[in-house]
Short mmCIF file of C-alpha atoms in Angstrom, two decimals:
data_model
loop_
_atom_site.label_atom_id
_atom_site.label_comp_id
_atom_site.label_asym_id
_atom_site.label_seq_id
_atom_site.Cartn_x
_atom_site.Cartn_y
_atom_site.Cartn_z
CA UNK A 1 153.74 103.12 -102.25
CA UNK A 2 150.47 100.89 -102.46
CA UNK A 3 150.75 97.22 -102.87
CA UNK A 4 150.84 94.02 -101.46
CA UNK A 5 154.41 93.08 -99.77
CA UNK A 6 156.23 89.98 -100.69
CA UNK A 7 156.97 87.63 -97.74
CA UNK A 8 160.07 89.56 -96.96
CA UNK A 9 158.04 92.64 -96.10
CA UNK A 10 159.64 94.47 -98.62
CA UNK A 11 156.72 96.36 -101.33
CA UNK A 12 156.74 94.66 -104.84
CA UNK A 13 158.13 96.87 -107.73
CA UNK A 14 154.86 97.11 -110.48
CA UNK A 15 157.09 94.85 -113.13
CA UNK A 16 157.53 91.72 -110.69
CA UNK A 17 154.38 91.77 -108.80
CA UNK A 18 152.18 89.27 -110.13
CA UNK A 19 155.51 86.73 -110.74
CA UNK A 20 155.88 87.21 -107.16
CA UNK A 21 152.45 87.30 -105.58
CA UNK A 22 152.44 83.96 -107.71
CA UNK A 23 155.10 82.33 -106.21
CA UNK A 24 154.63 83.72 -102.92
CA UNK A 25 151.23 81.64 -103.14
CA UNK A 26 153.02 78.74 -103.84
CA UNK A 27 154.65 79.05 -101.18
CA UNK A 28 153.01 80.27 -98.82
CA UNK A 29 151.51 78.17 -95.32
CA UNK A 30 148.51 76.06 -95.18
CA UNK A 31 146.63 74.61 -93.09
CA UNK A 32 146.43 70.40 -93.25
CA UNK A 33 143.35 68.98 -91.25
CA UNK A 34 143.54 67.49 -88.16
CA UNK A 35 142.74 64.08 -87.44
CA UNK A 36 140.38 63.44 -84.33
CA UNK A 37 140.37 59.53 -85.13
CA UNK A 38 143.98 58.60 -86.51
CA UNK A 39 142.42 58.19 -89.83
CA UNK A 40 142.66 59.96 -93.18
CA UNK A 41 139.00 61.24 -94.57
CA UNK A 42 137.66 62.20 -97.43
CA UNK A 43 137.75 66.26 -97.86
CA UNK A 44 140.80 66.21 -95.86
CA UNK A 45 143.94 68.63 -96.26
CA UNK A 46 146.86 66.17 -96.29
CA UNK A 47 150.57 65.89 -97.24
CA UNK A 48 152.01 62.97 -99.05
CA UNK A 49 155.22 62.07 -97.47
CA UNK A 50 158.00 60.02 -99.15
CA UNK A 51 160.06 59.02 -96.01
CA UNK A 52 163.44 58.60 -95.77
CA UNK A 53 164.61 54.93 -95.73
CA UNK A 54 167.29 55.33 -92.65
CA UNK A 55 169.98 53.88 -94.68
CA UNK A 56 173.26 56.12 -94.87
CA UNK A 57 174.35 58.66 -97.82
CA UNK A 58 177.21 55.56 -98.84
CA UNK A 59 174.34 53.15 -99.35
CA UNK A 60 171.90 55.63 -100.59
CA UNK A 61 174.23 57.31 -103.68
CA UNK A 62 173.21 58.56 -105.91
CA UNK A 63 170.03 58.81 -104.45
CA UNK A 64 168.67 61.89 -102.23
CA UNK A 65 168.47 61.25 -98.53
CA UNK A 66 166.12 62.56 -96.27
CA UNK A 67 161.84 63.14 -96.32
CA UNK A 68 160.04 64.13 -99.23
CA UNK A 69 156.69 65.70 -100.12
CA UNK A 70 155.43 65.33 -103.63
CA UNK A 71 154.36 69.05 -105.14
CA UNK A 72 152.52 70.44 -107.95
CA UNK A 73 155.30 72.05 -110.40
CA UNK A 74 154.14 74.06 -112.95
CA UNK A 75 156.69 76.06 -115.68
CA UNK A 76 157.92 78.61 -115.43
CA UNK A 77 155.50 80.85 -117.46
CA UNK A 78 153.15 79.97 -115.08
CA UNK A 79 154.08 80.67 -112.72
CA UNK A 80 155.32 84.45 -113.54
CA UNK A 81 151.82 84.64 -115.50
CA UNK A 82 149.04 82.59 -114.18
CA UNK A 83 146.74 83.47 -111.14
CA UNK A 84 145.72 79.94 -110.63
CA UNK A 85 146.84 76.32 -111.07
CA UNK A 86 146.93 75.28 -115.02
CA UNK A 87 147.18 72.47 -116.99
CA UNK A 88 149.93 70.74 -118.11
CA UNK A 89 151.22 70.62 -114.70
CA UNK A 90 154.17 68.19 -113.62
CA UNK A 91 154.59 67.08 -110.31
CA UNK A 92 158.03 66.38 -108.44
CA UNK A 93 159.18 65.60 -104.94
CA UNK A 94 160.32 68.41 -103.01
CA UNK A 95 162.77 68.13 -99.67
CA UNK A 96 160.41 70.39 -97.98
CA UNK A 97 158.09 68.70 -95.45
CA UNK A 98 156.22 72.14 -94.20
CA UNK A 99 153.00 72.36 -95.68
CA UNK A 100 152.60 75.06 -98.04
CA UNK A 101 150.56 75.65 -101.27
CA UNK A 102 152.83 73.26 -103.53
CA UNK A 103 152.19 70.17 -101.46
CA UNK A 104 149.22 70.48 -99.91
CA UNK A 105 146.58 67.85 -101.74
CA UNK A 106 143.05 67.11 -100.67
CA UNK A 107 141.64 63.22 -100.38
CA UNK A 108 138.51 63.73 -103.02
CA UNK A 109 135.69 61.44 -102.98
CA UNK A 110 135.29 59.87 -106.79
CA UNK A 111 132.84 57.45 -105.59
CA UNK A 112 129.68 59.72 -103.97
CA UNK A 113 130.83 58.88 -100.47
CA UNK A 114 130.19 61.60 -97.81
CA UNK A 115 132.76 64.39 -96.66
CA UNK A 116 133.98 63.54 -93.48
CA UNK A 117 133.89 59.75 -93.80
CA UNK A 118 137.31 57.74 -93.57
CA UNK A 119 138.67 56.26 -96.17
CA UNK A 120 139.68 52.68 -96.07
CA UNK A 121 141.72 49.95 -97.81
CA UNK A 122 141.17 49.08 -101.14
CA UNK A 123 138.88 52.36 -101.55
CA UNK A 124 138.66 54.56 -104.85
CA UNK A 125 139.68 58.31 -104.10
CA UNK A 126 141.15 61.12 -105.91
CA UNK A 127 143.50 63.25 -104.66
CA UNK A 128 143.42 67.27 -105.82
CA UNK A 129 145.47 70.20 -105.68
CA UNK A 130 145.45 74.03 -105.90
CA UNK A 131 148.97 75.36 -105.53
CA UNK A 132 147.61 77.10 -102.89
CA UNK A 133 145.30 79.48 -105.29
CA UNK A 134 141.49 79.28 -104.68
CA UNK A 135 139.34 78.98 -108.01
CA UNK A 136 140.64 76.27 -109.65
CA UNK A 137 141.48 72.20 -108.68
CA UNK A 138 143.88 69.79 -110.38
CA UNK A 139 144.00 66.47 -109.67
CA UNK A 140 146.52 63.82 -109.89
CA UNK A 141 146.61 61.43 -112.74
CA UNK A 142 148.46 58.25 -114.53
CA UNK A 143 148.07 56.92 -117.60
CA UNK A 144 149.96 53.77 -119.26
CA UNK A 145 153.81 54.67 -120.72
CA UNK A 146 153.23 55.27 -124.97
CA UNK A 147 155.67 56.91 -127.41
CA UNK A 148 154.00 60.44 -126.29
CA UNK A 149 153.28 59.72 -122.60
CA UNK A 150 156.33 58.68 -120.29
CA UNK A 151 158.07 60.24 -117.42
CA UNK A 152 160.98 62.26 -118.71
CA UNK A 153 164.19 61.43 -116.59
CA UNK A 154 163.29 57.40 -116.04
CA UNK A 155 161.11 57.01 -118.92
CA UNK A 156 158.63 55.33 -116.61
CA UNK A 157 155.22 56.05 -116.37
CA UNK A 158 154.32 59.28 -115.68
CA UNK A 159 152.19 61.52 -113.00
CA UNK A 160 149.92 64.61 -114.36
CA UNK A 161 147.80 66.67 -112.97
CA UNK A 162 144.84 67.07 -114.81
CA UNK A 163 141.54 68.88 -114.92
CA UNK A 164 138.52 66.41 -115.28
CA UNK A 165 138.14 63.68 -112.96
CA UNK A 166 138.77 60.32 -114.63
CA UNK A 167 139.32 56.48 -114.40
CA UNK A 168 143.22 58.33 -114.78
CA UNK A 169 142.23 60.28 -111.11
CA UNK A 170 141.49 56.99 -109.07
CA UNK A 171 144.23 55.83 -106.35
CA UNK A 172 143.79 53.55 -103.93
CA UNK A 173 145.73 52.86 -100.61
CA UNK A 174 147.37 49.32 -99.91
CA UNK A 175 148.33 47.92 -96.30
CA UNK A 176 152.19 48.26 -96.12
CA UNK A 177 152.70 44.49 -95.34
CA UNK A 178 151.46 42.19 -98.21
CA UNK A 179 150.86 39.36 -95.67
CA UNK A 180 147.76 41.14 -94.03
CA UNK A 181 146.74 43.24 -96.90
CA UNK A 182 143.79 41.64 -97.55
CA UNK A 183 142.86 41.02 -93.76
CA UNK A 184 143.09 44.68 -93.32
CA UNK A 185 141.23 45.49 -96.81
CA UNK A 186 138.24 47.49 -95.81
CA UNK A 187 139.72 48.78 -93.03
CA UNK A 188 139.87 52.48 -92.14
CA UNK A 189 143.24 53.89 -93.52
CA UNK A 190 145.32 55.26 -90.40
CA UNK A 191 146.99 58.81 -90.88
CA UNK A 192 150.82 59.36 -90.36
CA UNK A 193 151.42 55.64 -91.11
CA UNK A 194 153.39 53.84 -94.16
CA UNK A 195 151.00 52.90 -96.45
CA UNK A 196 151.19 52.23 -100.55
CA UNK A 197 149.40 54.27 -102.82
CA UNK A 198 148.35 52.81 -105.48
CA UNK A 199 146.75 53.82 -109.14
CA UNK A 200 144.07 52.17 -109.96
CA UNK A 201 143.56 51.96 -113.93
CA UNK A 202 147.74 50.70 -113.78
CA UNK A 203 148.11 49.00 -110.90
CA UNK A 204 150.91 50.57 -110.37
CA UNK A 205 152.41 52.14 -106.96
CA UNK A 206 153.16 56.04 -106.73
CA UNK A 207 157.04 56.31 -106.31
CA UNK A 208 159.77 58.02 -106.08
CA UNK A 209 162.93 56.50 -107.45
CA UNK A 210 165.07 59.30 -105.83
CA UNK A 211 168.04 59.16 -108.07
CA UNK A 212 166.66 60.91 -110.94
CA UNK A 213 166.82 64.94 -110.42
CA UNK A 214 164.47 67.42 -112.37
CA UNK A 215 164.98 71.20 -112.34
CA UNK A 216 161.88 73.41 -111.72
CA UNK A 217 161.61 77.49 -111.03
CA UNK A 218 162.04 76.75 -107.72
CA UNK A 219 165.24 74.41 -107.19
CA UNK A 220 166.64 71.14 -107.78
CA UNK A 221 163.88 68.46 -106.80
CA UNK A 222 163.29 64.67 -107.55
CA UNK A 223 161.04 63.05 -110.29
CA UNK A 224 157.96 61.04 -109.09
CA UNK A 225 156.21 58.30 -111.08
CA UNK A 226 153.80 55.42 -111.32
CA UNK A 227 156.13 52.24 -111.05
CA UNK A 228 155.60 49.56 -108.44
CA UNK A 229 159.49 48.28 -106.92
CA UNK A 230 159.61 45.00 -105.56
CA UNK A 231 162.64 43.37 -103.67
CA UNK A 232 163.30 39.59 -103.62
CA UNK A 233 160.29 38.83 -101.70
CA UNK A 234 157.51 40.55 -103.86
CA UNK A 235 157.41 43.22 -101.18
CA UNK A 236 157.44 46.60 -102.06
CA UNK A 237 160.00 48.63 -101.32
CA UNK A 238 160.56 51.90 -99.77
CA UNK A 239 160.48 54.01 -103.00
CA UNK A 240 156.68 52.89 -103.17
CA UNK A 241 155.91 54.30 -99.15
CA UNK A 242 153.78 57.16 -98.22
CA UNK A 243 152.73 58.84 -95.34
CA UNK A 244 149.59 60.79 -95.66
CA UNK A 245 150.71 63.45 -93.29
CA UNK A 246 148.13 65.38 -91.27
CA UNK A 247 148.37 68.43 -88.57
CA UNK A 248 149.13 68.24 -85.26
CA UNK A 249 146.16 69.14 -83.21
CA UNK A 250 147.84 70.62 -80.16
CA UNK A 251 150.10 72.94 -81.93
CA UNK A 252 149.41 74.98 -84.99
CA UNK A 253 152.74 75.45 -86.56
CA UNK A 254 153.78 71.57 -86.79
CA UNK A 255 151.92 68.52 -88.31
CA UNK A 256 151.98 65.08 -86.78
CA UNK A 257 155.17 63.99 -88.97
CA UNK A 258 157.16 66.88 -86.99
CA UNK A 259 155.44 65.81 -83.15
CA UNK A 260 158.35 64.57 -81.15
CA UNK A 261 157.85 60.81 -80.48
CA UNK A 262 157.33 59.90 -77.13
CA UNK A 263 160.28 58.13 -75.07
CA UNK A 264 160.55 54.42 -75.04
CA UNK A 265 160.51 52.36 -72.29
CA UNK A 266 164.14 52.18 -72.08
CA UNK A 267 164.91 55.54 -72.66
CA UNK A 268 162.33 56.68 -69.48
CA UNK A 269 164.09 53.41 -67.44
CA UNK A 270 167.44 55.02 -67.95
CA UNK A 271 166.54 58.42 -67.43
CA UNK A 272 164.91 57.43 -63.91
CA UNK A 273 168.24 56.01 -62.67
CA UNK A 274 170.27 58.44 -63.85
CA UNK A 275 167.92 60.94 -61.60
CA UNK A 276 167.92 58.39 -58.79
CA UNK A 277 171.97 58.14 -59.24
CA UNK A 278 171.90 61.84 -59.09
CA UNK A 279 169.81 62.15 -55.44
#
């Protein structure tokens, strides 16, 4: 039989091939860009990371634990019909952190600056996605709550993906520490680091609550918004932190996120004695 195989290796039956060559794409790896500098750059391939705020599943109910990576999540006539990304197109936060076509964005320059250039604090970008298809970019959008316009499970403002590049398209990032952000305004913006992310025509931080659960074709996953949290001290908190997650330039198959850390200095003190105890 001629055809395409799904990603089980098994051939595709004529009535559920394009549903599943579509979702396969979805699905299926990419590539992020590596990072020679430590910085994040305009035309790179990136994840956006939601990490986990280390506090136990007691403290945390009823919100998820764990990382997140916010994904494109279109309907489900889409995707069993579409061969490309369409709009409308929702967005969620998925528990996946392996870059595939769903969460892999790329940092757009809205502002004529050159490919390859870092972006830095306080900067206009845009940030687009394909779903992992090839002819056609969406790119990620906010807009002030109205009657017709608000997210659907907090009834916060709401995140789009749209097709023309906008005011609505412009994010910024913001230095995690809002003592030093504006010492470090203008500064390069590091990869694989906290950072805010900020919209632009709202002022308002990219989030994810984590306690409010949407249901898309593929799973249970977790509503994002625009909707800045602050704690007692006009910080920010940890539903308003992103890493902009990049690949790992010594191995292929694992971005920076997933690089073992190196031991501390105690850990490699304590390991030394224990060999010396052993000699």
């Amino acid at each position: 039989m001629n055809g395409r195989a799904s990603l089980s290796g098994k051939p595709y039956s004529a009535g559920v091939r394009i549903a599943n060559w579509n979702e396969d794409t979805y699905l299926e790896e990419m590539q992020l860009s590596v990072s020679k500098d430590g910085f994040v750059h305009f035309g790179d391939t990136v994840m956006l990371l939601s990490p986990e705020n280390n506090k136990s599943p007691t403290e945390n109910y009823p919100a998820a634990c764990g990382n997140l990576t916010l994904a494109v999540t279109p309907d489900d006539i889409t995707v069993h019909t579409s061969e490309s990304l369409q709009v409308p197109c929702g967005l969620s936060a998925v528990k996946s952190v392996n870059p595939v076509g769903r969460n892999a964005f790329r940092i757009l320059s809205v502002e004529g600056n050159s490919m390859g250039e870092p972006i830095r604090f306080g900067q206009n970008f845009g940030l687009g996605a394909t779903g992992g298809f090839t002819d056609q970019m969406l790119y990620l959008a906010s807009d002030h709550k109205s009657f017709m316009r608000f997210a659907k499970k907090s009834y916060l403002q709401q995140v789009f993906l749209t097709d023309e590049l906008s005011y609505l398209t412009c994010w910024q990032a913001t230095f995690l520490d809002p003592q030093l952000r504006l010492e470090y305004e203008g500064f390069p913006v590091p990869a694989n680091t906290k950072v805010l992310i900020t919209h632009c025509h709202t002022n308002r931080g990219l989030a994810v609550p984590r306690n409010y659960c949407i249901r898309s074709y593929f799973g249970k996953e977790y509503e994002v918004i625009c909707h800045t949290y602050l704690d007692s001290h006009k910080a920010e908190e940890d539903k308003n932190y992103w890493i902009i997650v990049t690949a790992n330039p010594s191995d292929d198959g694992i971005t920076m996120f997933d690089r073992p850390k190196p031991p501390s200095e105690e850990t490699r003190e304590r390991e030394k004695n224990e060999l010396y105890a052993g000699t």
